Coordinates of C-alpha atoms in Angstrom, one line a residue:
X181 CA 53.1 203.8 107.6
X182 CA 49.9 201.6 107.5
X183 CA 48.8 203.3 110.8
X184 CA 47.8 206.3 108.7
X185 CA 45.3 204.3 106.6
X186 CA 41.7 205.0 106.8
X187 CA 40.9 201.4 107.8
X188 CA 42.9 202.0 111.0
X189 CA 40.7 204.9 112.1
X190 CA 37.3 203.2 112.0
X191 CA 35.7 203.7 115.4
X192 CA 34.7 200.6 117.4
X193 CA 31.1 200.1 118.5
X194 CA 30.1 202.3 121.4
X195 CA 32.8 204.9 120.7
X196 CA 32.0 208.3 122.2
X197 CA 31.6 210.8 119.4
X198 CA 32.5 213.7 121.8
X199 CA 36.1 212.6 121.7
X200 CA 36.4 213.7 118.1
X201 CA 36.2 217.6 118.6
X202 CA 39.4 217.7 120.7
X203 CA 41.3 216.0 117.9
X204 CA 40.0 218.5 115.3
X205 CA 40.8 221.4 117.6
X206 CA 44.4 220.2 118.0
X207 CA 44.9 220.8 114.3
X208 CA 42.8 223.9 113.8
X209 CA 44.3 225.8 116.8
X210 CA 47.7 225.3 115.3
X211 CA 47.0 226.4 111.8
X212 CA 44.9 229.2 113.1
X213 CA 48.2 231.0 113.8
X214 CA 47.8 232.4 110.3
X215 CA 45.5 235.1 111.9
X216 CA 48.3 236.3 114.2
X217 CA 50.7 237.4 111.4
X218 CA 50.0 241.1 112.1
X219 CA 51.9 240.7 115.4
X220 CA 55.2 240.6 113.5
X221 CA 54.1 242.3 110.3
X222 CA 55.9 245.6 111.0
X223 CA 59.0 243.8 112.1
X224 CA 59.2 242.1 108.7
X225 CA 58.6 245.4 106.9
X226 CA 61.6 246.9 108.8
X227 CA 63.8 243.8 108.4
X228 CA 63.4 243.5 104.7
X229 CA 63.0 247.2 104.1
X230 CA 59.9 246.8 101.9
X231 CA 56.3 248.0 101.9
X232 CA 53.2 246.7 103.7
X233 CA 51.9 245.3 100.5
X234 CA 55.0 243.2 99.9
X235 CA 54.8 241.7 103.4
X236 CA 51.1 241.3 103.0
X237 CA 51.7 239.1 100.0
X238 CA 53.1 236.4 102.4
X239 CA 49.6 236.1 104.0
X240 CA 47.9 236.3 100.6
X241 CA 50.0 233.5 99.2
X242 CA 49.2 231.3 102.2
X243 CA 45.4 231.9 101.7
X244 CA 45.7 231.2 98.0
X245 CA 47.5 227.9 98.6
X246 CA 45.0 227.1 101.4
X247 CA 42.1 227.3 98.9
X248 CA 43.9 225.6 96.0
X249 CA 45.2 222.7 98.1
X250 CA 41.8 222.2 99.7
X251 CA 40.2 222.2 96.3
X252 CA 42.7 219.8 94.7
X253 CA 43.1 217.5 97.8
X254 CA 39.4 217.5 98.9
X255 CA 38.6 214.2 97.2
X256 CA 41.9 212.7 98.4
X257 CA 41.1 213.6 102.0
X258 CA 37.6 212.0 101.7
X259 CA 39.1 208.9 100.3
X260 CA 42.1 208.5 102.6
X261 CA 40.6 209.7 105.8
X262 CA 41.4 212.4 108.3
X263 CA 44.5 210.8 109.9
X264 CA 46.5 210.7 106.7
X265 CA 45.4 214.2 106.0
X266 CA 46.2 215.6 109.4
X267 CA 49.6 214.0 109.4
X268 CA 50.3 215.5 105.9
X269 CA 49.1 218.9 107.1
X270 CA 51.4 218.8 110.1
X271 CA 54.5 218.1 108.0
X272 CA 53.7 220.9 105.5
X273 CA 52.8 223.5 108.1
X274 CA 55.9 222.9 110.2
X275 CA 58.2 222.8 107.1
X276 CA 56.7 226.1 106.0
X277 CA 57.9 227.7 109.3
X278 CA 61.4 226.2 108.9
X279 CA 61.8 227.4 105.3
X280 CA 60.4 230.8 106.3
X281 CA 62.9 231.2 109.2
X282 CA 65.7 230.4 106.7
X283 CA 64.5 233.3 104.5
X284 CA 64.4 235.7 107.5
X285 CA 67.9 234.7 108.7
X286 CA 69.4 235.1 105.2
X287 CA 67.4 238.2 104.3
X288 CA 65.7 236.5 101.3
X289 CA 62.0 237.4 101.2
X290 CA 61.3 235.0 98.4
X291 CA 62.1 232.1 100.8
X292 CA 59.4 233.4 103.3
X293 CA 57.0 233.5 100.3
X294 CA 57.9 229.9 99.5
X295 CA 58.0 228.7 103.1
X296 CA 55.1 230.3 105.0
X297 CA 53.2 231.1 101.9
X298 CA 53.4 228.1 99.5
X299 CA 54.5 225.2 101.7
X300 CA 52.7 226.3 104.8
X301 CA 49.7 227.3 102.8
X302 CA 49.4 223.7 101.5
X303 CA 49.4 222.5 105.1
X304 CA 46.7 225.1 105.9
X305 CA 44.4 223.8 103.2
X306 CA 44.7 220.1 104.0
X307 CA 44.5 220.7 107.7
X308 CA 41.5 222.9 107.4
X309 CA 39.3 220.4 105.6
X310 CA 40.6 217.2 107.2
X311 CA 38.4 217.1 110.3
X312 CA 35.3 219.0 108.9
X313 CA 33.6 216.2 106.8
X314 CA 34.4 213.7 109.6
X315 CA 32.6 215.8 112.2
X316 CA 29.6 216.3 109.9
X317 CA 29.4 212.5 109.7
X318 CA 29.6 212.1 113.5
X319 CA 27.0 214.8 114.0
X320 CA 24.4 214.5 111.2
X321 CA 21.7 215.6 113.7
X322 CA 23.6 218.9 114.4
X323 CA 25.8 219.8 111.4
X324 CA 26.1 223.5 112.4
X325 CA 27.3 222.6 115.9
X326 CA 29.7 220.0 114.4
X327 CA 31.3 222.4 111.9
X328 CA 31.4 225.2 114.6
X329 CA 33.3 222.9 117.0
X330 CA 35.9 222.2 114.3
X331 CA 36.4 225.5 112.7
X332 CA 36.2 227.6 115.9
X333 CA 39.7 226.3 116.6
X334 CA 41.0 227.9 113.4
X335 CA 39.6 231.3 114.5
X336 CA 40.9 230.8 118.0
X337 CA 44.5 230.0 116.9
X338 CA 45.5 233.7 117.2
X339 CA 44.2 233.8 120.7
X340 CA 47.1 231.6 121.7
X341 CA 49.6 232.6 119.0
X342 CA 49.3 236.3 119.4
X343 CA 50.3 236.7 123.1
X344 CA 52.8 233.8 122.9
X345 CA 54.4 235.3 119.8
X346 CA 54.6 238.7 121.4
X347 CA 56.3 237.3 124.5
X348 CA 58.7 235.2 122.5
X349 CA 59.6 238.1 120.3
X350 CA 60.4 240.2 123.4
X351 CA 62.4 237.3 124.8
X352 CA 64.4 236.7 121.7
X353 CA 65.1 240.4 121.0
X354 CA 67.7 241.8 123.4
X355 CA 66.8 245.4 122.3
X356 CA 63.3 245.1 123.8
X357 CA 62.9 247.7 126.6
X358 CA 59.2 248.1 126.8
X359 CA 59.1 251.5 125.1
X360 CA 56.0 252.4 122.9
X361 CA 56.6 251.8 119.2
X362 CA 59.1 249.0 119.8
X363 CA 59.5 246.8 116.7
X364 CA 61.0 243.3 117.0
X365 CA 64.2 242.5 115.0
X366 CA 64.2 240.1 112.1
X367 CA 66.4 237.7 114.1
X368 CA 63.7 237.5 116.8
X369 CA 61.0 236.7 114.2
X370 CA 63.2 234.0 112.7
X371 CA 63.7 232.3 116.1
X372 CA 59.9 232.6 116.7
X373 CA 59.3 230.7 113.4
X374 CA 61.7 227.9 114.6
X375 CA 59.9 227.6 117.9
X376 CA 56.5 227.5 116.3
X377 CA 57.6 224.8 113.8
X378 CA 58.4 222.4 116.7
X379 CA 55.5 223.1 118.9
X380 CA 52.9 222.9 116.2
X381 CA 54.2 219.7 114.8
X382 CA 53.8 218.0 118.2
X383 CA 50.2 219.2 118.7
X384 CA 49.0 218.4 115.2
X385 CA 50.4 214.9 115.4
X386 CA 48.4 214.4 118.6
X387 CA 45.3 215.3 116.7
X388 CA 46.2 212.8 113.9
X389 CA 46.8 210.0 116.3
X390 CA 43.5 210.4 118.1
X391 CA 41.0 211.0 115.2
X392 CA 38.4 208.4 114.3
X393 CA 35.8 208.0 111.6
X394 CA 32.3 206.4 112.1
X395 CA 31.5 203.0 110.6
X396 CA 29.5 203.1 107.4
X397 CA 26.2 202.1 109.1
X398 CA 26.6 204.2 112.2
X399 CA 24.1 206.9 113.2
X400 CA 23.3 208.7 116.5
X401 CA 20.7 207.1 118.9
X402 CA 17.3 208.4 118.0
X403 CA 18.4 210.2 114.8
X404 CA 15.7 210.2 112.0
X405 CA 17.2 211.5 108.7
X406 CA 13.7 212.0 107.3
X407 CA 13.1 215.0 109.7
X408 CA 15.9 217.0 108.0
X409 CA 13.9 217.2 104.8
X410 CA 11.3 219.3 106.6
X411 CA 13.7 222.2 106.8
X412 CA 14.1 224.8 104.0
X413 CA 16.9 224.1 101.5
X414 CA 17.8 220.8 103.2
X415 CA 18.0 217.8 101.0
X416 CA 18.2 214.1 101.8
X417 CA 19.6 213.4 98.3
X418 CA 23.3 213.7 97.4
X419 CA 25.3 215.6 94.8
X420 CA 28.9 214.7 93.8
X421 CA 31.7 217.2 93.9
X422 CA 31.9 217.0 90.1
X423 CA 28.3 217.9 89.7
X424 CA 28.1 220.4 92.5
X425 CA 30.4 222.9 90.7
X426 CA 28.0 222.8 87.8
X427 CA 25.1 224.2 89.9
X428 CA 24.1 227.8 90.3
X429 CA 23.9 227.3 94.0
X430 CA 27.6 226.4 94.4
X431 CA 28.7 229.7 92.7
X432 CA 26.2 231.8 94.6
X433 CA 27.5 230.5 97.9
X434 CA 31.0 231.0 96.5
X435 CA 30.3 234.7 95.9
X436 CA 28.7 235.1 99.4
X437 CA 31.7 233.5 101.1
X438 CA 34.2 235.4 99.0
X439 CA 32.6 238.8 99.9
X440 CA 32.3 237.9 103.6
X441 CA 35.9 236.7 103.8
X442 CA 37.4 239.6 101.8
X443 CA 35.7 242.1 104.2
X444 CA 36.9 240.4 107.4
X445 CA 40.4 239.3 106.2
X446 CA 41.3 242.9 105.5
X447 CA 40.9 243.8 109.1
X448 CA 42.5 240.7 110.5
X449 CA 45.6 240.9 108.4
X450 CA 46.1 244.5 109.5
X451 CA 44.6 244.2 113.0
X452 CA 47.6 245.2 115.2
X453 CA 48.8 248.3 113.4
X454 CA 45.2 249.3 112.5
X455 CA 44.0 249.9 116.0
X456 CA 47.2 251.9 116.7
X457 CA 46.7 254.0 113.6
X458 CA 43.0 254.7 114.5
X459 CA 44.1 256.3 117.7
X460 CA 47.3 258.1 116.6
X461 CA 47.8 261.6 118.2
X462 CA 48.9 264.7 116.3
X463 CA 52.5 264.1 117.4
X464 CA 52.5 260.7 115.7
X465 CA 52.4 258.6 118.9
X466 CA 49.5 256.2 119.2
X467 CA 47.4 256.0 122.4
X468 CA 47.5 252.2 121.8
X469 CA 50.8 250.5 122.6
X470 CA 52.2 247.5 120.8
X471 CA 51.3 245.3 123.8
X472 CA 47.7 246.5 123.9
X473 CA 47.5 246.0 120.1
X474 CA 48.6 242.4 120.5
X475 CA 46.0 242.0 123.1
X476 CA 43.4 243.4 120.7
X477 CA 44.5 240.7 118.2
X478 CA 43.8 238.1 120.8
X479 CA 40.4 239.6 121.5
X480 CA 39.5 239.5 117.8
X481 CA 40.6 235.8 117.9
X482 CA 38.0 235.3 120.7
X483 CA 35.4 237.0 118.6
X484 CA 36.4 234.9 115.6
X485 CA 36.4 231.7 117.5
X486 CA 33.2 232.5 119.4
X487 CA 31.4 233.5 116.2
X488 CA 32.4 230.3 114.5
X489 CA 30.7 228.3 117.3
X490 CA 27.8 230.5 118.3
X491 CA 26.6 231.5 114.8
X492 CA 27.0 228.1 113.2
X493 CA 25.1 226.5 116.1
X494 CA 22.4 229.2 115.8
X495 CA 22.1 228.2 112.1
X496 CA 20.8 224.8 113.1
X497 CA 17.7 226.8 114.3
X498 CA 17.6 229.8 112.0
X499 CA 18.8 228.2 108.8
X500 CA 22.1 228.7 107.0
X501 CA 20.7 231.2 104.4
X502 CA 19.2 233.4 107.1
X503 CA 22.5 233.4 109.0
X504 CA 24.3 234.5 105.9
X505 CA 21.8 237.4 105.5
X506 CA 22.9 238.5 109.0
X507 CA 26.6 238.2 108.3
X508 CA 26.4 240.2 105.1
X509 CA 23.6 242.7 105.7
X510 CA 24.3 243.7 109.3
X511 CA 28.0 243.4 108.6
X512 CA 27.8 246.1 105.9
X513 CA 26.1 248.5 108.3
X514 CA 28.8 247.9 110.9
X515 CA 31.5 248.6 108.4
X516 CA 30.0 252.0 107.6
X517 CA 29.9 252.9 111.3
X518 CA 33.5 251.7 111.8
X519 CA 34.8 253.7 108.9
X520 CA 33.0 256.9 109.9
X521 CA 32.9 256.8 113.7
X522 CA 35.3 254.1 114.8
X523 CA 38.0 256.6 115.8
X524 CA 35.8 258.4 118.3
X525 CA 36.1 255.8 121.0
X526 CA 38.3 252.8 121.6
X527 CA 35.3 251.0 123.2
X528 CA 33.2 251.5 120.1
X529 CA 36.0 250.5 117.8
X530 CA 36.7 247.3 119.7
X531 CA 33.0 246.4 119.8
X532 CA 32.4 247.0 116.1
X533 CA 35.5 245.1 115.1
X534 CA 34.6 242.2 117.4
X535 CA 31.1 241.8 116.0
X536 CA 32.4 242.1 112.4
X537 CA 35.0 239.4 113.0
X538 CA 32.4 237.2 114.7
X539 CA 30.4 237.4 111.4
X540 CA 33.5 236.6 109.5
X541 CA 34.1 233.5 111.6
X542 CA 30.5 232.5 111.5
X543 CA 30.6 232.5 107.7
X544 CA 33.4 230.0 107.7
X545 CA 31.8 227.6 110.2
X546 CA 28.3 227.8 108.7
X547 CA 29.3 227.1 105.1
X548 CA 30.1 223.4 105.4
X549 CA 26.7 222.8 106.9
X550 CA 25.2 225.0 104.2
X551 CA 26.8 222.8 101.6
X552 CA 25.6 219.7 103.4
X553 CA 22.0 221.1 103.3
X554 CA 22.3 221.8 99.6
X555 CA 24.4 218.9 98.3
X556 CA 24.1 216.1 101.0
X557 CA 26.9 214.2 102.7
X558 CA 28.2 212.1 99.8
X559 CA 31.2 214.2 98.9
X560 CA 30.7 217.2 101.2
X561 CA 34.4 217.3 102.1
X562 CA 35.5 217.6 98.4
X563 CA 32.8 220.2 97.7
X564 CA 33.9 222.2 100.7
X565 CA 37.5 222.0 99.4
X566 CA 36.4 223.4 96.1
X567 CA 34.4 226.2 97.7
X568 CA 37.5 227.3 99.6
X569 CA 38.9 228.7 96.4
X570 CA 36.7 231.7 97.4
X571 CA 39.0 232.0 100.4
X572 CA 42.0 231.9 98.1
X573 CA 40.6 234.8 96.1
X574 CA 39.7 236.7 99.2
X575 CA 43.1 236.1 100.6
X576 CA 44.5 238.1 97.7
X577 CA 41.7 240.7 97.4
X578 CA 41.3 241.6 101.1
X579 CA 44.9 242.4 102.0
X580 CA 45.6 244.0 98.6
X581 CA 42.6 246.4 98.9
X582 CA 43.6 247.5 102.4
X583 CA 47.4 247.6 101.9
X584 CA 47.1 249.3 98.5
X585 CA 44.9 252.1 100.0
X586 CA 47.3 252.4 103.0
X587 CA 50.4 252.6 100.9
X588 CA 48.8 255.4 98.9
X589 CA 48.0 257.3 102.1
X590 CA 51.4 257.2 103.8
X591 CA 54.0 255.0 105.6
X592 CA 53.5 252.6 108.5
X593 CA 53.6 254.4 111.8
X594 CA 52.2 257.6 110.3
X595 CA 48.8 256.5 109.2
X596 CA 45.5 257.7 110.8
X597 CA 41.9 256.5 110.9
X598 CA 41.0 258.6 107.9
X599 CA 43.5 256.6 105.8
X600 CA 41.4 253.5 106.3
X601 CA 38.0 254.9 105.2
X602 CA 38.4 254.2 101.4
X603 CA 39.3 250.5 102.1
X604 CA 36.5 250.0 104.7
X605 CA 33.8 251.6 102.4
X606 CA 35.0 249.4 99.6
X607 CA 34.3 246.4 101.9
X608 CA 30.7 247.7 102.3
X609 CA 30.1 247.4 98.6
X610 CA 31.4 243.8 98.6
X611 CA 29.2 242.8 101.4
X612 CA 26.1 244.2 99.6
X613 CA 27.1 242.0 96.5
X614 CA 27.4 239.0 98.8
X615 CA 24.0 239.7 100.4
X616 CA 22.3 239.7 96.9
X617 CA 24.0 236.5 95.9
X618 CA 22.9 234.7 99.1
X619 CA 19.4 236.0 98.6
X620 CA 19.3 234.1 95.3
X621 CA 20.1 230.6 96.7
X622 CA 17.4 228.0 96.0
X623 CA 17.2 224.2 96.4
X624 CA 19.4 222.2 93.9
X625 CA 17.6 220.7 90.9
X626 CA 17.1 217.0 91.2
X627 CA 18.9 216.4 87.9
X628 CA 22.2 216.8 89.7
X629 CA 21.4 214.2 92.4
X630 CA 23.4 211.0 92.5
X631 CA 21.8 207.7 91.7
X632 CA 21.3 205.5 94.8
X633 CA 23.4 202.7 93.2
X634 CA 26.6 204.8 93.2
X635 CA 26.0 205.9 96.8
X636 CA 25.5 202.3 97.9
X637 CA 28.7 201.3 96.1
X638 CA 30.7 204.0 98.0
X639 CA 29.2 202.8 101.3
X640 CA 30.1 199.2 100.5
X641 CA 33.7 200.2 99.7
X642 CA 33.9 202.0 103.0
X643 CA 32.6 199.0 104.9
X644 CA 35.1 196.7 103.1
X645 CA 37.9 199.0 104.3
X646 CA 36.7 198.7 107.8

């Protein structure tokens, strides 16, 4: 399997760097399916006869494993290159669906935890970071644009997965008759998992086959690295992953990301049933059908995807710190409005949720460039992987906060907008904490910078591989 080696992915002279984003998107659009889990969440609750919290744990485990695998494998990804990483991600992600489907068919929830949660979560983490550092190296002149192009695919995965999953569930379930409140059978969800395993494997392997890394001495035409130093917080020095986690800046950005993700992930994980509950009539029937709710999930995916590209690109002009002030400060205000007035109009609800989720996506796509500004490009992939442990923590906190409050308020199908207020107002407090942490970020002390000799050694090794 030498074709997976990093040396086989070095781009030849004259290679067009704009061919790299499609390869990154091929992977991120597939693993972005994680944001469409709410489409079949109620189906799994009914199939296993358990609570929302117990099913929400599947998503939380996946997010934990995403962060842990990204942290542990970050240096391995930097060393072995994106092709090896993307291939490994494809195998784990597809295997997770296969094991998860076995758990559904046999009625064993622990197998879904193991499959989609643990095995699939490892695929999520490796796949998430694999193209990011590569794109930053291809676009040193526009790191925000680069990370936005890569990570917008993860946010947009549900845009495809949500309607396709809904259509497949209806196709696989003979009981579907189009009536409001229809919930898919467990058998239909199991068949959906099998289908996604095959389709996603094919698309992710396409990304692995087409990815390239730049030669060690490559830089864009007309690019002057010295101009980057003129921008606030941007360094031309480098910090290793080992030293980065010793800095105050790393942990302040960690807190800011954790708070932003926790707030957004609570809505995304509950997106489909949440909009139905917000507009439930006194007789218990929601004005929003399951089909419309699935469409809403797709709309949130557009906001997530668009926010990842638009806000990260904007950060090339406004600065990463200023963008995070926007995500956390304005986001807190929007959460208050959503909690107190979101139920008054579907238009207002959708608008608020879309902007909030665009901030959520923007936080993800801006943070790799934020790290590049603070710590340089030396081991930015490994540093990014370690920072994603904030996502792991948020993957537990967000769904648990929302699901715990909802389980205390009532049962699925009987909840109303009022039941969501305690959870949403809790998110406001978290966003304020994140805002304060981001406000405290300053340039990294020079004592953490790498000696030029080590950086030169790393570049020489990369050149020897080529």
